[in-house]
mmCIF file with all atom_site columns, C-alpha atoms and ligand atoms in Angstrom:
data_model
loop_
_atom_site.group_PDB
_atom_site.id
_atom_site.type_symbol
_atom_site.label_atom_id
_atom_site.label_alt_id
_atom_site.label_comp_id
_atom_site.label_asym_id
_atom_site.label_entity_id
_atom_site.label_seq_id
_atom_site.pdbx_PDB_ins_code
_atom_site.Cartn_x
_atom_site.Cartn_y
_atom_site.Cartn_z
_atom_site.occupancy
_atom_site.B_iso_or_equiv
_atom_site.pdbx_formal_charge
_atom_site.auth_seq_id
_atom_site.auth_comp_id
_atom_site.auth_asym_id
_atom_site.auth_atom_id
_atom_site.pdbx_PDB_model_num
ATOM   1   C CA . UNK D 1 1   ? 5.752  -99.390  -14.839 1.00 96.00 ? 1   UNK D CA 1
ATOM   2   C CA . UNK D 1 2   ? 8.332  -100.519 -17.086 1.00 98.00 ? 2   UNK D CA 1
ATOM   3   C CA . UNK D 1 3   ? 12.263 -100.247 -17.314 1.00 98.00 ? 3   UNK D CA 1
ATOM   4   C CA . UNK D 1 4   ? 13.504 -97.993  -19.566 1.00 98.00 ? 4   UNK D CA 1
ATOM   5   C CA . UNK D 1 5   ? 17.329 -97.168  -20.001 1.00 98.00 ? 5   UNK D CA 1
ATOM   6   C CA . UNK D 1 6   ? 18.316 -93.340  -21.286 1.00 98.00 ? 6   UNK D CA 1
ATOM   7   C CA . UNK D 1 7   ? 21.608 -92.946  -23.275 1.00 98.00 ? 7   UNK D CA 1
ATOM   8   C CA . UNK D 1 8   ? 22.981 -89.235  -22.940 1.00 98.00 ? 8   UNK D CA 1
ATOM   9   C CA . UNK D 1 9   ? 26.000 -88.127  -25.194 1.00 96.00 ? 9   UNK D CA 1
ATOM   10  C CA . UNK D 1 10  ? 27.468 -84.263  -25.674 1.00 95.00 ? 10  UNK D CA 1
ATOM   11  C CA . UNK D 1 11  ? 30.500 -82.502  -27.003 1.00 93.00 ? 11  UNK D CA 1
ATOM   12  C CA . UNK D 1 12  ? 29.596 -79.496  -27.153 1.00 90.00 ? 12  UNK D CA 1
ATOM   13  C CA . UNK D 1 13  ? 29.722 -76.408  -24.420 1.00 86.00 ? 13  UNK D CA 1
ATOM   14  C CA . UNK D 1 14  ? 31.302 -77.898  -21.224 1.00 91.00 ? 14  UNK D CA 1
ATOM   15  C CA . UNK D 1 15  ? 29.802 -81.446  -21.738 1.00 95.00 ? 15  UNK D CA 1
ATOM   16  C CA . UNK D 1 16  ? 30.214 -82.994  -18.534 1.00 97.00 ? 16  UNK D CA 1
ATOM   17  C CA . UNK D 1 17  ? 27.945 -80.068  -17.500 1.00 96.00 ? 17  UNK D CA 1
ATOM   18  C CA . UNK D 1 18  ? 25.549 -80.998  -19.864 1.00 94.00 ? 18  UNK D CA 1
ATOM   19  C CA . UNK D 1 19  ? 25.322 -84.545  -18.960 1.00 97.00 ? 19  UNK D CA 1
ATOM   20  C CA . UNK D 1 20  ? 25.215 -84.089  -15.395 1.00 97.00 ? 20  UNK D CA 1
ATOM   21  C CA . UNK D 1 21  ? 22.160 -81.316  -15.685 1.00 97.00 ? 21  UNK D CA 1
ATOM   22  C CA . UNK D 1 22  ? 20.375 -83.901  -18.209 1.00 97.00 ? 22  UNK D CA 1
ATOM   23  C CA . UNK D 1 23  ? 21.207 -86.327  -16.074 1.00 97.00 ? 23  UNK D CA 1
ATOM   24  C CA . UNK D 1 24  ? 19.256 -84.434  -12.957 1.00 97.00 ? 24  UNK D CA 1
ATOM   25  C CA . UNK D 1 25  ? 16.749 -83.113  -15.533 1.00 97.00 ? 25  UNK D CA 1
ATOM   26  C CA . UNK D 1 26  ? 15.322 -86.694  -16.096 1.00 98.00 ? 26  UNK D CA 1
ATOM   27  C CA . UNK D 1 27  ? 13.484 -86.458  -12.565 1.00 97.00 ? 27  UNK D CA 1
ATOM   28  C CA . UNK D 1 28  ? 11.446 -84.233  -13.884 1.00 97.00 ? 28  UNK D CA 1
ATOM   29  C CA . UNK D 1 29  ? 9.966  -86.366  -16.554 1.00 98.00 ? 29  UNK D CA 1
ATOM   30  C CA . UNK D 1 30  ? 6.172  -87.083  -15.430 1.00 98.00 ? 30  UNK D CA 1
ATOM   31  C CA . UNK D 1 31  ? 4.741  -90.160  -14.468 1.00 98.00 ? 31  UNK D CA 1
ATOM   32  C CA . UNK D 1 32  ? 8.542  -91.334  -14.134 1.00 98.00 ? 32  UNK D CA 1
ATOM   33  C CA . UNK D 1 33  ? 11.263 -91.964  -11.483 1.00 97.00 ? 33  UNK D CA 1
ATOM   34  C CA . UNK D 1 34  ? 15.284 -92.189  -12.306 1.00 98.00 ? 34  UNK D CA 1
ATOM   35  C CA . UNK D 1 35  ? 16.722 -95.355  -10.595 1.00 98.00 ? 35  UNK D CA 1
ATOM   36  C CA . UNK D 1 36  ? 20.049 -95.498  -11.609 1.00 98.00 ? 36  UNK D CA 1
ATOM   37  C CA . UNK D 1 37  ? 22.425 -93.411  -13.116 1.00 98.00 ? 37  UNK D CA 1
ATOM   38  C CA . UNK D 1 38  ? 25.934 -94.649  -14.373 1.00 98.00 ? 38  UNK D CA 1
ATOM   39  C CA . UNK D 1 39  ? 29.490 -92.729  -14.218 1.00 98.00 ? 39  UNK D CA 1
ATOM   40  C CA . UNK D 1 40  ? 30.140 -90.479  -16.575 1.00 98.00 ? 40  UNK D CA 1
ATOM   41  C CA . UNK D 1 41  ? 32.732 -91.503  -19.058 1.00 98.00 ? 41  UNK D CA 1
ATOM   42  C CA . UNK D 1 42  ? 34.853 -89.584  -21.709 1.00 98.00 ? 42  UNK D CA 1
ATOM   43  C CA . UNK D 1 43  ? 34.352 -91.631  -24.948 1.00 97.00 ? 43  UNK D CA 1
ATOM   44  C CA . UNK D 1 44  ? 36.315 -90.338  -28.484 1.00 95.00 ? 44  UNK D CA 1
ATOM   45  C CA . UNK D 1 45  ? 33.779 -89.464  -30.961 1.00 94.00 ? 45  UNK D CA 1
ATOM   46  C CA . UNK D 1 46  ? 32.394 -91.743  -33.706 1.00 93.00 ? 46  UNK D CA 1
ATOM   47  C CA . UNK D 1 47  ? 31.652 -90.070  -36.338 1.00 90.00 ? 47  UNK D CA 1
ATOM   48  C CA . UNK D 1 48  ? 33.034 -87.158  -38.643 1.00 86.00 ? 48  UNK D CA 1
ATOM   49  C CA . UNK D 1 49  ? 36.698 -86.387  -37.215 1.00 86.00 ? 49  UNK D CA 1
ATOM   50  C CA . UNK D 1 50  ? 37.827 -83.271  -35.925 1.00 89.00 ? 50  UNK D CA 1
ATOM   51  C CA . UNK D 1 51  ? 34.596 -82.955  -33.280 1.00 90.00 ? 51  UNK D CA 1
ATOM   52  C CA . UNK D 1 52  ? 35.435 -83.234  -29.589 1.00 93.00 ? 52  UNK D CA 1
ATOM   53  C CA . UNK D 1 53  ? 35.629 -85.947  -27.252 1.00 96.00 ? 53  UNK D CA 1
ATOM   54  C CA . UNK D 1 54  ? 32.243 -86.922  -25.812 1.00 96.00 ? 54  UNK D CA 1
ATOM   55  C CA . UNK D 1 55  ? 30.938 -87.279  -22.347 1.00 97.00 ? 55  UNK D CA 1
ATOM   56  C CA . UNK D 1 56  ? 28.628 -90.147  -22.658 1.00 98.00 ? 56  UNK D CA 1
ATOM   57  C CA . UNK D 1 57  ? 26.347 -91.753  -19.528 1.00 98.00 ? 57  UNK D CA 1
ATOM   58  C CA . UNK D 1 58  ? 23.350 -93.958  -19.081 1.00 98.00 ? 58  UNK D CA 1
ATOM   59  C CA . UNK D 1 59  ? 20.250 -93.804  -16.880 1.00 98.00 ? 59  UNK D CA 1
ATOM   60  C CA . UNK D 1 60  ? 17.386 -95.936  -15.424 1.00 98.00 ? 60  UNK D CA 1
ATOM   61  C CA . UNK D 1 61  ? 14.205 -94.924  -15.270 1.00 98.00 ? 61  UNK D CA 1
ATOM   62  C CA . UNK D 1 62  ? 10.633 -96.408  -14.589 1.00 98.00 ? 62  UNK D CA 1
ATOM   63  C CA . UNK D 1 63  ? 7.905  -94.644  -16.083 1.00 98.00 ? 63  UNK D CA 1
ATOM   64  C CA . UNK D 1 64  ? 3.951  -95.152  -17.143 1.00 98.00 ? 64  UNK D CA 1
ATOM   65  C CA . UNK D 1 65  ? 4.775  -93.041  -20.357 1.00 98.00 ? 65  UNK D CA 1
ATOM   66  C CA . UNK D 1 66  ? 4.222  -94.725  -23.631 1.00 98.00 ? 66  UNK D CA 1
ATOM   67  C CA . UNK D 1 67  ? 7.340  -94.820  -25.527 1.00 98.00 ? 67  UNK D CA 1
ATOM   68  C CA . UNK D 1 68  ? 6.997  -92.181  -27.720 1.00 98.00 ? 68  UNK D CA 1
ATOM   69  C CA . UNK D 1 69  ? 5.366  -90.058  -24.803 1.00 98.00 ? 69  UNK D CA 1
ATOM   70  C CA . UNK D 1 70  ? 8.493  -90.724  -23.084 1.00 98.00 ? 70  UNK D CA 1
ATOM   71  C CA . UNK D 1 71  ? 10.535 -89.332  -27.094 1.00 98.00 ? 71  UNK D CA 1
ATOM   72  C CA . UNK D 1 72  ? 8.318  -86.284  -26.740 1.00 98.00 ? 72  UNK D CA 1
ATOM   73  C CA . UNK D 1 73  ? 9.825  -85.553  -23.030 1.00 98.00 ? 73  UNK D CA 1
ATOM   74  C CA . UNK D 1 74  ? 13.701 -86.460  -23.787 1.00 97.00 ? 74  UNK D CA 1
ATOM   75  C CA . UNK D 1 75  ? 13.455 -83.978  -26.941 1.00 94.00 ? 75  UNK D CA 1
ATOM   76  C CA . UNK D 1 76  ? 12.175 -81.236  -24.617 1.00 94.00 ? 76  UNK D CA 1
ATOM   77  C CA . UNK D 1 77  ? 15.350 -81.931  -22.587 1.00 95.00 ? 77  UNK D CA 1
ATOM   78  C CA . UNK D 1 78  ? 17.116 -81.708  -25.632 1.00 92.00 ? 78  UNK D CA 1
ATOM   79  C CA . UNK D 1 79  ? 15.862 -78.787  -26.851 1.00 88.00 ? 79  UNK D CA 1
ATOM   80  C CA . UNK D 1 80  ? 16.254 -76.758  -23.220 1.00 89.00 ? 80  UNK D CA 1
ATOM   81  C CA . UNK D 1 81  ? 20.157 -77.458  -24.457 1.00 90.00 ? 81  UNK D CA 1
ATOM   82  C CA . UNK D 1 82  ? 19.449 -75.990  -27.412 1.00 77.00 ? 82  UNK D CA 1
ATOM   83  C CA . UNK D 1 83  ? 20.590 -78.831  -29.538 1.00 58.00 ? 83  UNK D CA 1
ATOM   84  C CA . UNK D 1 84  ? 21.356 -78.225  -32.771 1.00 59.00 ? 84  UNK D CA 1
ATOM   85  C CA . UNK D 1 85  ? 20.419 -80.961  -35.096 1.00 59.00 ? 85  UNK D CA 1
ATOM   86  C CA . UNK D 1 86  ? 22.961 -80.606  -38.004 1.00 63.00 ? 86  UNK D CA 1
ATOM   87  C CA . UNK D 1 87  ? 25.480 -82.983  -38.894 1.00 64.00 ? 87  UNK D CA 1
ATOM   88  C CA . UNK D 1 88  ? 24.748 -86.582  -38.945 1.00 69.00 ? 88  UNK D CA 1
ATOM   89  C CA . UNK D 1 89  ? 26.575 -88.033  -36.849 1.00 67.00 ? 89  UNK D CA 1
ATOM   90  C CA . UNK D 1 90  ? 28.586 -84.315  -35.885 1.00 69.00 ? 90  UNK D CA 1
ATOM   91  C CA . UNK D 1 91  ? 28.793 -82.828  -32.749 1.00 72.00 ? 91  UNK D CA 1
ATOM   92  C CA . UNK D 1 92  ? 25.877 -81.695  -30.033 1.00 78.00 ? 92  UNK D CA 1
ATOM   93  C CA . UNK D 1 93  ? 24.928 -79.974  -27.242 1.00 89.00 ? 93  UNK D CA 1
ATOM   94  C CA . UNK D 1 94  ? 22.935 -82.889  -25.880 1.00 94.00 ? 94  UNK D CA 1
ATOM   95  C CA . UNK D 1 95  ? 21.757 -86.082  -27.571 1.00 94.00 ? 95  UNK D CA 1
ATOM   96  C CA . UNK D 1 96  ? 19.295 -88.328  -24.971 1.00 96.00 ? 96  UNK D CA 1
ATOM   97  C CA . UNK D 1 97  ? 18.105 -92.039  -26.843 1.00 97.00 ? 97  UNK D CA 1
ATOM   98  C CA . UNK D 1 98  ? 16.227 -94.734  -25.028 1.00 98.00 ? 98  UNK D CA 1
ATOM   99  C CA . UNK D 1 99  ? 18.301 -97.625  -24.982 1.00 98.00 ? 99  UNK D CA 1
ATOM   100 C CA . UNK D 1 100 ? 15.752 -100.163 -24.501 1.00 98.00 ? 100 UNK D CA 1
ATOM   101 C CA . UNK D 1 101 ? 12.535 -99.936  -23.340 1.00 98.00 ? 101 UNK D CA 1
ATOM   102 C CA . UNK D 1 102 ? 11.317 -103.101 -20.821 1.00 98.00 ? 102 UNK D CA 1
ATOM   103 C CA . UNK D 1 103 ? 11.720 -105.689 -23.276 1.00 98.00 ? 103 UNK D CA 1
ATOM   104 C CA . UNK D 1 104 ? 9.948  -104.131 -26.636 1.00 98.00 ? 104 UNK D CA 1
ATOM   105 C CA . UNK D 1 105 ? 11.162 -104.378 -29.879 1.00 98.00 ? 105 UNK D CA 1
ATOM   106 C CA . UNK D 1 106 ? 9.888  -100.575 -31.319 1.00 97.00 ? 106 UNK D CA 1
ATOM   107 C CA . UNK D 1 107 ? 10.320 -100.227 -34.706 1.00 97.00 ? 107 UNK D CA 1
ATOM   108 C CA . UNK D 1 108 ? 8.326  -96.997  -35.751 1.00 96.00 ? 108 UNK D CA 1
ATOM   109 C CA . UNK D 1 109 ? 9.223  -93.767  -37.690 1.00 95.00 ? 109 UNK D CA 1
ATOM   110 C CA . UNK D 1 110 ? 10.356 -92.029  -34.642 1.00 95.00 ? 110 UNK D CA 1
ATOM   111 C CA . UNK D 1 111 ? 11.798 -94.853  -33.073 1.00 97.00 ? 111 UNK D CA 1
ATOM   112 C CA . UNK D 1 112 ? 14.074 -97.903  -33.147 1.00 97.00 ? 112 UNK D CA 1
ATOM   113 C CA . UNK D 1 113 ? 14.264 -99.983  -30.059 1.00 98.00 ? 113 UNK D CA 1
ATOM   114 C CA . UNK D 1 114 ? 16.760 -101.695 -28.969 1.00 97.00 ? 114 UNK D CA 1
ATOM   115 C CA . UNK D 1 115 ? 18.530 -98.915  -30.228 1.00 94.00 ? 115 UNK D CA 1
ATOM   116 C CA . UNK D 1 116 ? 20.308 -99.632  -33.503 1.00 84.00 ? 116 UNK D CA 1
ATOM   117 C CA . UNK D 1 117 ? 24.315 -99.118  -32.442 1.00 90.00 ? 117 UNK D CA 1
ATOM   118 C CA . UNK D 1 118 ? 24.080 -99.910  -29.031 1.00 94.00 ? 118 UNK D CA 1
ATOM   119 C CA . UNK D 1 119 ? 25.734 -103.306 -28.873 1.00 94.00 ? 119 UNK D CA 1
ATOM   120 C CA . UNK D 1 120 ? 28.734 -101.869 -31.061 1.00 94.00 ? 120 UNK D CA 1
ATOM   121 C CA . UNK D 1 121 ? 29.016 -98.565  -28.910 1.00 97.00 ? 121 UNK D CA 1
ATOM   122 C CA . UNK D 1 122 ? 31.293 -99.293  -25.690 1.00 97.00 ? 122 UNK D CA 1
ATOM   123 C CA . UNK D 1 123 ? 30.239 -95.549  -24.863 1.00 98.00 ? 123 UNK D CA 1
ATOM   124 C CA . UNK D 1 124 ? 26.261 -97.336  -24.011 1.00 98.00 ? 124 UNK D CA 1
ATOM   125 C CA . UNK D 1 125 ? 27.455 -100.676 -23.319 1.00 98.00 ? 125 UNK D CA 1
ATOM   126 C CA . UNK D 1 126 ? 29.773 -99.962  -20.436 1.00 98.00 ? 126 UNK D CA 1
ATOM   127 C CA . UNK D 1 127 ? 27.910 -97.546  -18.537 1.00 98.00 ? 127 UNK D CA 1
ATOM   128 C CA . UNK D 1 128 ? 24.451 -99.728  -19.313 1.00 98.00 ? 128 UNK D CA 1
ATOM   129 C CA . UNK D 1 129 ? 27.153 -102.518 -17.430 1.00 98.00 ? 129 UNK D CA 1
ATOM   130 C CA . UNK D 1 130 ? 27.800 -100.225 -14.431 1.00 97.00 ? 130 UNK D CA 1
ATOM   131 C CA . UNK D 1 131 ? 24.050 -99.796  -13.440 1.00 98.00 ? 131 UNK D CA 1
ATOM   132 C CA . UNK D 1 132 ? 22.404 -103.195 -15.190 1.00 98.00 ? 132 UNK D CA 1
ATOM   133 C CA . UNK D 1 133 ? 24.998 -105.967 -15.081 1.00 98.00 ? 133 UNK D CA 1
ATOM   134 C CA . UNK D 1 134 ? 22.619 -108.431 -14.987 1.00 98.00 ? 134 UNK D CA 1
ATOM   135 C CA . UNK D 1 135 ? 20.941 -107.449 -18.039 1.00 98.00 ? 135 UNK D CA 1
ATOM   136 C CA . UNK D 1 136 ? 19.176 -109.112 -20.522 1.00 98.00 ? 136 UNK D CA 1
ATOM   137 C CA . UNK D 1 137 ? 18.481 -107.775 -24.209 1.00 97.00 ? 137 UNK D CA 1
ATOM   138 C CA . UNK D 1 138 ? 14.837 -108.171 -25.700 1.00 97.00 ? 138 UNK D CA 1
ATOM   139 C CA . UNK D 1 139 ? 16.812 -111.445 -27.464 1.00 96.00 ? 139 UNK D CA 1
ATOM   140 C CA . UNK D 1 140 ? 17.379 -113.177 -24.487 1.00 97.00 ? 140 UNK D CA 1
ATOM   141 C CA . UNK D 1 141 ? 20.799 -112.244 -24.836 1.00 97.00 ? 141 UNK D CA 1
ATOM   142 C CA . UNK D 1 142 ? 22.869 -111.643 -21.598 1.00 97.00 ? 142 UNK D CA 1
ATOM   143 C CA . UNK D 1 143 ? 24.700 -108.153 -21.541 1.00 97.00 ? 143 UNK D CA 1
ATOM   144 C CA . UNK D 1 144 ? 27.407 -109.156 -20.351 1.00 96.00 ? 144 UNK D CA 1
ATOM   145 C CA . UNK D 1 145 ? 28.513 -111.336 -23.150 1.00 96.00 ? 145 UNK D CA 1
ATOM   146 C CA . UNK D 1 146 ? 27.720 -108.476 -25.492 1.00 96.00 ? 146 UNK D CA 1
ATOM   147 C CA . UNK D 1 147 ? 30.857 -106.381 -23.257 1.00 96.00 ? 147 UNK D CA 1
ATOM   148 C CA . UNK D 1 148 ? 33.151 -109.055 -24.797 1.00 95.00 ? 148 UNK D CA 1
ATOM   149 C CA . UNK D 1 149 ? 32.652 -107.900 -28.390 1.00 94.00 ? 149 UNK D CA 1
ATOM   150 C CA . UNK D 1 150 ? 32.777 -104.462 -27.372 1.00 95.00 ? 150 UNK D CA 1
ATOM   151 C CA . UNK D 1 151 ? 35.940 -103.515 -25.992 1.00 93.00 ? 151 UNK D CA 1
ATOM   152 C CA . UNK D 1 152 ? 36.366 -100.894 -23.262 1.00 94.00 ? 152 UNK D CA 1
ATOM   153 C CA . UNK D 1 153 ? 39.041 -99.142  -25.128 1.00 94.00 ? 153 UNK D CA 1
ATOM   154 C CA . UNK D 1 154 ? 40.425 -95.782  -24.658 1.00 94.00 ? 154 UNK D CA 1
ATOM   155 C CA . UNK D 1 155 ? 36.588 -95.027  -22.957 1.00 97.00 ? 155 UNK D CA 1
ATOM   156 C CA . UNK D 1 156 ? 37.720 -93.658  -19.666 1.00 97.00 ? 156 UNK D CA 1
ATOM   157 C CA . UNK D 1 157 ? 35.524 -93.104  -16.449 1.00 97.00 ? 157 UNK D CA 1
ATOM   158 C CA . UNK D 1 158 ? 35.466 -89.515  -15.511 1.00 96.00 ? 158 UNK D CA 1
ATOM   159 C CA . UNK D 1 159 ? 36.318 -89.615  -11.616 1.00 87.00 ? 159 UNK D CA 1
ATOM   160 C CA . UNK D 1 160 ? 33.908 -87.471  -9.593  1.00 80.00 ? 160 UNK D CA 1
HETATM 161 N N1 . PH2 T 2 .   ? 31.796 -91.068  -28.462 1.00 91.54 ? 1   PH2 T N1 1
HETATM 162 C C1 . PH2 T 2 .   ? 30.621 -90.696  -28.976 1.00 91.54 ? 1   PH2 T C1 1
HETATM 163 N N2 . PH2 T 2 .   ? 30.523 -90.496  -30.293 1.00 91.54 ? 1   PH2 T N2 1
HETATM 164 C C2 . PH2 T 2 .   ? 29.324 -90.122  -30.820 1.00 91.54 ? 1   PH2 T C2 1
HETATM 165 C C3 . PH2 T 2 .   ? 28.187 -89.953  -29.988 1.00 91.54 ? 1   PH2 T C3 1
HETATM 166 C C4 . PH2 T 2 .   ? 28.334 -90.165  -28.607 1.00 91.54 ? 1   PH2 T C4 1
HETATM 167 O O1 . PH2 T 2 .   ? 27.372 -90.034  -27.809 1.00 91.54 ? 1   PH2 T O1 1
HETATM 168 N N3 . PH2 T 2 .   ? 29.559 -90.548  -28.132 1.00 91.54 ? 1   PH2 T N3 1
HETATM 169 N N4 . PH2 T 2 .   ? 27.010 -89.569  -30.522 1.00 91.54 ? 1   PH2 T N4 1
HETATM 170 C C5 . PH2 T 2 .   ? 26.902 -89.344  -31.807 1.00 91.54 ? 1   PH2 T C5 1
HETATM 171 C C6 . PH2 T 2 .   ? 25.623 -88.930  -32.370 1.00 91.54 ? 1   PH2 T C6 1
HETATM 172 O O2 . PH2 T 2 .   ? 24.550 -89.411  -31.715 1.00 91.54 ? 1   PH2 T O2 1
HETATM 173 C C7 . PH2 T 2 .   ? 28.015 -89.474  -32.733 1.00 91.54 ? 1   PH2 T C7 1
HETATM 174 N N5 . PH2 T 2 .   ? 29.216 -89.897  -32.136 1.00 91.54 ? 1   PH2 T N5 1
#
């Protein structure tokens, strides 16, 4: 089994219900179980401007899949949402990355893990915090030093 943590963004067509289905949806994944599953959090978009605010969250899950067995599953998800891959960087209907996966260091065509932005985004790094604040990065590095670079901001937890 290893840890893996899920990253799930929209801003498109009532996100917070997007999140929270994808967020339920993960349980589904075979030869996995969801352990944790952060807040959800209102987050202003990086990115082109003029797109809406996002809903952003993080999950943890422990699965037997092989990472890019575990890719193939979250892009079902994504596609149930019917995600529409456009604009780099522009709004969607669901996004889903892994985060990290145990402590790999993934750097295929389909996949870079730890995931490139992460430790700049305070829409991953605060809800990673929530559910893993004990956390270390494939570095060694101890997440909670990483918050300190990446300031909570306008990111706002979205009571339930
Ligand atoms: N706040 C926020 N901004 C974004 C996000 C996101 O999840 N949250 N995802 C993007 C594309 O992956 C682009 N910009």
């Amino acid at each position: 089994m290893t840890r893996v943590y899920i990253g799930l963004g929209s801003n498109l067509e009532d996100p917070r219900q997007q999140v929270s289905d994808a967020l339920l949806e993960l349980d589904d994944i075979p030869a996995s179980r969801v352990v944790a599953r952060s807040s959800l959090y209102r987050s202003d978009p990086v990115g082109p401007p003029g797109q809406p605010d996002y809903v952003n969250a993080v999950a943890a899950l422990e699965t037997e899949l092989a990472p890019e067995t575990l890719l193939d599953a979250l892009q079902a998800i994504e596609q149930a949402h019917q995600r529409v891959r456009k604009i780099h960087w522009g709004p969607r209907t669901l996004d889903l990355d892994i985060l990290l996966y145990g402590d790999h260091i993934i750097d295929s065509e389909r996949l870079i893990i730890p995931h490139a932005w992460m430790l700049e985004r305070n829409f991953v790094l605060w809800p990673l915090a929530e559910i893993a604040p004990d956390l270390h990065l494939p570095d060694g590095s101890e997440l909670r030093r990483h918050l300190v670079h990446c300031p909570l901001g306008t990111l706002e937890r979205i009571p339930l």
